[in-house]
mmCIF file of C-alpha atoms in Angstrom:
data_model
loop_
_atom_site.group_PDB
_atom_site.id
_atom_site.type_symbol
_atom_site.label_atom_id
_atom_site.label_comp_id
_atom_site.label_asym_id
_atom_site.label_seq_id
_atom_site.Cartn_x
_atom_site.Cartn_y
_atom_site.Cartn_z
ATOM 1 C CA UNK A 809 -9.085 57.538 85.716
ATOM 2 C CA UNK A 810 -7.779 54.580 86.168
ATOM 3 C CA UNK A 811 -5.167 54.228 88.873
ATOM 4 C CA UNK A 812 -1.359 54.044 87.410
ATOM 5 C CA UNK A 813 -0.061 50.991 89.623
ATOM 6 C CA UNK A 814 3.612 52.008 90.080
ATOM 7 C CA UNK A 815 4.294 53.814 93.588
ATOM 8 C CA UNK A 816 3.745 53.312 97.232
ATOM 9 C CA UNK A 817 2.090 50.034 96.544
ATOM 10 C CA UNK A 818 5.020 48.170 94.719
ATOM 11 C CA UNK A 819 6.960 49.512 96.976
ATOM 12 C CA UNK A 820 5.961 48.239 100.299
ATOM 13 C CA UNK A 821 5.608 45.166 98.181
ATOM 14 C CA UNK A 822 9.126 44.346 98.022
ATOM 15 C CA UNK A 823 9.981 45.582 101.402
ATOM 16 C CA UNK A 824 7.924 43.289 102.439
ATOM 17 C CA UNK A 825 9.638 40.681 100.014
ATOM 18 C CA UNK A 826 12.594 41.568 101.491
ATOM 19 C CA UNK A 827 11.961 41.890 105.310
ATOM 20 C CA UNK A 828 11.200 38.267 104.763
ATOM 21 C CA UNK A 829 11.753 36.361 101.501
ATOM 22 C CA UNK A 830 8.818 33.761 100.110
ATOM 23 C CA UNK A 831 10.039 29.899 100.974
ATOM 24 C CA UNK A 832 7.546 28.499 97.818
ATOM 25 C CA UNK A 833 5.630 29.741 94.319
ATOM 26 C CA UNK A 834 2.120 29.830 96.421
ATOM 27 C CA UNK A 835 3.213 32.061 99.217
ATOM 28 C CA UNK A 836 5.043 34.223 96.543
ATOM 29 C CA UNK A 837 1.436 34.131 94.033
ATOM 30 C CA UNK A 838 -0.637 34.789 97.915
ATOM 31 C CA UNK A 839 1.999 37.910 98.211
ATOM 32 C CA UNK A 840 1.142 40.182 95.696
ATOM 33 C CA UNK A 841 -2.574 39.091 95.474
ATOM 34 C CA UNK A 842 -2.906 40.866 98.683
ATOM 35 C CA UNK A 843 -0.585 43.676 97.419
ATOM 36 C CA UNK A 844 -3.283 43.979 94.783
ATOM 37 C CA UNK A 845 -1.422 41.972 91.613
ATOM 38 C CA UNK A 846 -3.142 40.395 89.193
ATOM 39 C CA UNK A 847 -2.033 37.429 88.400
ATOM 40 C CA UNK A 848 -3.091 35.635 84.712
ATOM 41 C CA UNK A 849 -0.064 32.937 84.291
ATOM 42 C CA UNK A 850 1.696 30.472 86.560
ATOM 43 C CA UNK A 851 3.816 30.265 88.930
ATOM 44 C CA UNK A 852 6.244 28.565 89.498
ATOM 45 C CA UNK A 853 9.939 28.117 90.973
ATOM 46 C CA UNK A 854 11.510 29.636 87.732
ATOM 47 C CA UNK A 855 9.340 33.244 89.277
ATOM 48 C CA UNK A 856 10.518 32.895 93.126
ATOM 49 C CA UNK A 857 14.301 31.731 91.956
ATOM 50 C CA UNK A 858 14.202 35.080 90.095
ATOM 51 C CA UNK A 859 12.752 37.537 92.685
ATOM 52 C CA UNK A 860 14.925 35.764 95.216
ATOM 53 C CA UNK A 861 17.645 37.351 92.984
ATOM 54 C CA UNK A 862 16.151 40.392 92.089
ATOM 55 C CA UNK A 863 15.763 41.539 96.149
ATOM 56 C CA UNK A 864 19.966 41.573 97.123
ATOM 57 C CA UNK A 865 19.674 44.405 93.841
ATOM 58 C CA UNK A 866 16.945 46.520 95.105
ATOM 59 C CA UNK A 867 18.371 46.105 98.890
ATOM 60 C CA UNK A 868 21.682 47.616 97.009
ATOM 61 C CA UNK A 869 19.467 50.631 95.663
ATOM 62 C CA UNK A 870 18.647 50.983 99.782
ATOM 63 C CA UNK A 871 21.972 51.379 101.106
ATOM 64 C CA UNK A 872 23.850 53.054 98.267
ATOM 65 C CA UNK A 873 25.524 55.198 100.364
ATOM 66 C CA UNK A 874 24.662 58.847 98.099
ATOM 67 C CA UNK A 875 21.772 59.554 95.586
ATOM 68 C CA UNK A 876 24.132 59.236 92.976
ATOM 69 C CA UNK A 877 24.661 56.202 93.637
ATOM 70 C CA UNK A 878 20.982 54.743 94.529
ATOM 71 C CA UNK A 879 20.267 56.953 90.986
ATOM 72 C CA UNK A 880 23.333 53.805 89.068
ATOM 73 C CA UNK A 881 22.011 51.303 91.063
ATOM 74 C CA UNK A 882 17.986 51.580 90.751
ATOM 75 C CA UNK A 883 18.695 52.350 86.850
ATOM 76 C CA UNK A 884 20.648 49.182 85.933
ATOM 77 C CA UNK A 885 17.563 47.802 87.411
ATOM 78 C CA UNK A 886 15.324 49.705 85.167
ATOM 79 C CA UNK A 887 17.326 48.719 82.635
ATOM 80 C CA UNK A 888 16.851 45.071 83.291
ATOM 81 C CA UNK A 889 13.882 44.675 83.886
ATOM 82 C CA UNK A 890 11.098 47.305 82.619
ATOM 83 C CA UNK A 891 9.989 48.266 78.813
ATOM 84 C CA UNK A 892 9.517 51.655 77.071
ATOM 85 C CA UNK A 893 5.997 53.162 78.415
ATOM 86 C CA UNK A 894 2.987 52.045 76.787
ATOM 87 C CA UNK A 895 -0.928 52.276 76.888
ATOM 88 C CA UNK A 896 -3.041 48.859 77.513
ATOM 89 C CA UNK A 897 -6.070 47.458 78.889
ATOM 90 C CA UNK A 898 -6.190 44.045 79.977
ATOM 91 C CA UNK A 899 -7.603 41.888 82.181
ATOM 92 C CA UNK A 900 -11.050 44.439 81.456
ATOM 93 C CA UNK A 901 -8.721 47.048 83.964
ATOM 94 C CA UNK A 902 -8.822 50.248 82.051
ATOM 95 C CA UNK A 903 -7.083 52.118 79.654
ATOM 96 C CA UNK A 904 -3.420 52.071 81.660
ATOM 97 C CA UNK A 905 0.811 52.235 81.996
ATOM 98 C CA UNK A 906 3.008 48.869 81.422
ATOM 99 C CA UNK A 907 6.710 49.966 81.604
ATOM 100 C CA UNK A 908 6.591 45.667 80.679
ATOM 101 C CA UNK A 909 6.632 43.072 78.525
ATOM 102 C CA UNK A 910 4.353 41.641 77.437
ATOM 103 C CA UNK A 911 3.935 38.086 78.438
ATOM 104 C CA UNK A 912 6.619 37.955 81.106
ATOM 105 C CA UNK A 913 6.286 35.875 84.355
ATOM 106 C CA UNK A 914 4.817 36.994 88.009
ATOM 107 C CA UNK A 915 8.386 37.782 89.060
ATOM 108 C CA UNK A 916 9.578 39.731 85.656
ATOM 109 C CA UNK A 917 6.569 41.851 86.422
ATOM 110 C CA UNK A 918 7.100 42.626 90.178
ATOM 111 C CA UNK A 919 11.198 43.664 89.456
ATOM 112 C CA UNK A 920 9.113 45.818 86.973
ATOM 113 C CA UNK A 921 6.298 47.315 89.497
ATOM 114 C CA UNK A 922 8.675 47.655 91.975
ATOM 115 C CA UNK A 923 11.760 49.164 89.725
ATOM 116 C CA UNK A 924 9.153 51.320 88.230
ATOM 117 C CA UNK A 925 8.034 52.499 91.310
ATOM 118 C CA UNK A 926 10.837 52.934 93.269
ATOM 119 C CA UNK A 927 12.296 55.566 90.763
ATOM 120 C CA UNK A 928 8.998 57.078 91.182
ATOM 121 C CA UNK A 929 9.113 57.310 94.981
ATOM 122 C CA UNK A 930 12.651 58.053 94.759
ATOM 123 C CA UNK A 931 12.338 60.958 91.995
ATOM 124 C CA UNK A 932 8.451 62.188 93.901
ATOM 125 C CA UNK A 933 9.182 61.704 97.588
ATOM 126 C CA UNK A 934 13.035 62.103 97.649
ATOM 127 C CA UNK A 935 15.849 59.973 97.137
ATOM 128 C CA UNK A 936 16.782 59.216 100.434
ATOM 129 C CA UNK A 937 13.249 57.988 100.987
ATOM 130 C CA UNK A 938 14.574 54.898 101.228
ATOM 131 C CA UNK A 939 16.376 53.399 104.391
ATOM 132 C CA UNK A 940 17.412 50.608 107.207
ATOM 133 C CA UNK A 941 15.923 50.229 110.313
ATOM 134 C CA UNK A 942 17.276 52.900 113.251
ATOM 135 C CA UNK A 943 16.590 50.219 115.368
ATOM 136 C CA UNK A 944 20.607 48.547 115.726
ATOM 137 C CA UNK A 945 19.793 43.914 116.318
ATOM 138 C CA UNK A 946 16.096 45.296 113.602
ATOM 139 C CA UNK A 947 18.006 46.332 109.979
ATOM 140 C CA UNK A 948 14.921 46.047 108.149
ATOM 141 C CA UNK A 949 14.869 47.919 105.171
ATOM 142 C CA UNK A 950 11.584 50.547 104.902
ATOM 143 C CA UNK A 951 10.639 52.884 101.789
ATOM 144 C CA UNK A 952 9.800 56.580 104.250
ATOM 145 C CA UNK A 953 5.678 57.544 102.988
ATOM 146 C CA UNK A 954 5.908 59.824 105.978
ATOM 147 C CA UNK A 955 4.467 63.716 105.075
ATOM 148 C CA UNK A 956 8.203 64.933 106.533
ATOM 149 C CA UNK A 957 10.564 62.900 105.410
ATOM 150 C CA UNK A 958 11.969 61.620 108.623
ATOM 151 C CA UNK A 959 11.457 58.214 109.746
ATOM 152 C CA UNK A 960 13.839 55.772 110.838
ATOM 153 C CA UNK A 961 12.218 52.842 111.508
ATOM 154 C CA UNK A 962 10.948 49.764 110.109
ATOM 155 C CA UNK A 963 8.137 49.935 112.026
ATOM 156 C CA UNK A 964 6.315 51.583 115.479
ATOM 157 C CA UNK A 965 7.366 48.006 117.162
ATOM 158 C CA UNK A 966 11.185 48.760 116.272
ATOM 159 C CA UNK A 967 10.377 52.548 117.128
ATOM 160 C CA UNK A 968 9.053 51.687 120.388
ATOM 161 C CA UNK A 969 11.526 48.946 121.342
ATOM 162 C CA UNK A 970 14.360 51.789 121.093
ATOM 163 C CA UNK A 971 12.528 55.335 123.082
ATOM 164 C CA UNK A 972 12.167 52.314 125.959
ATOM 165 C CA UNK A 973 15.520 51.570 125.200
ATOM 166 C CA UNK A 974 16.595 54.825 125.336
ATOM 167 C CA UNK A 975 14.693 56.053 127.865
ATOM 168 C CA UNK A 976 16.112 52.902 130.338
ATOM 169 C CA UNK A 977 19.286 54.235 129.938
ATOM 170 C CA UNK A 978 18.913 57.715 130.766
ATOM 171 C CA UNK A 979 16.801 56.365 133.754
ATOM 172 C CA UNK A 980 20.405 54.290 134.563
ATOM 173 C CA UNK A 981 22.560 56.803 134.444
ATOM 174 C CA UNK A 982 20.227 59.791 136.571
ATOM 175 C CA UNK A 983 21.160 56.793 139.447
ATOM 176 C CA UNK A 984 23.886 57.226 141.729
#
């Protein structure tokens, strides 16, 4: 059985790309390969420009203030980034589903995978499972993959930093 690549991994990839946008086609390629993507064509400056243009569009989905607005923005990304689902058996990977056209560059593939992956993430886990870090000076986007759906920080580091800050405020308030 082939595991479908649309879901948690693409959301993790776009969260990473949004936190630290790639600075070169080579860096973009390396980070996509590290995320498990197969690269089947050269990656150039146009791919880098396309993904850098896509990141703010995806972040608008994160920042949407209602589930309806989030769905509308994500539907726009799905319309412009994905295609009808179809079966494929390329690169000896076994049969699986693609939600994209053939012949796309890496940025086009990432756009499709991220758009569909985000839609699956939100519809399977909940429309509120994207957010911004609660640490005031951070503000990075995160995908909430926790069991209970109560994530508020992008990382344990930010959660710990905020907990220490709250502790120090309480301690200072208790001193006469």
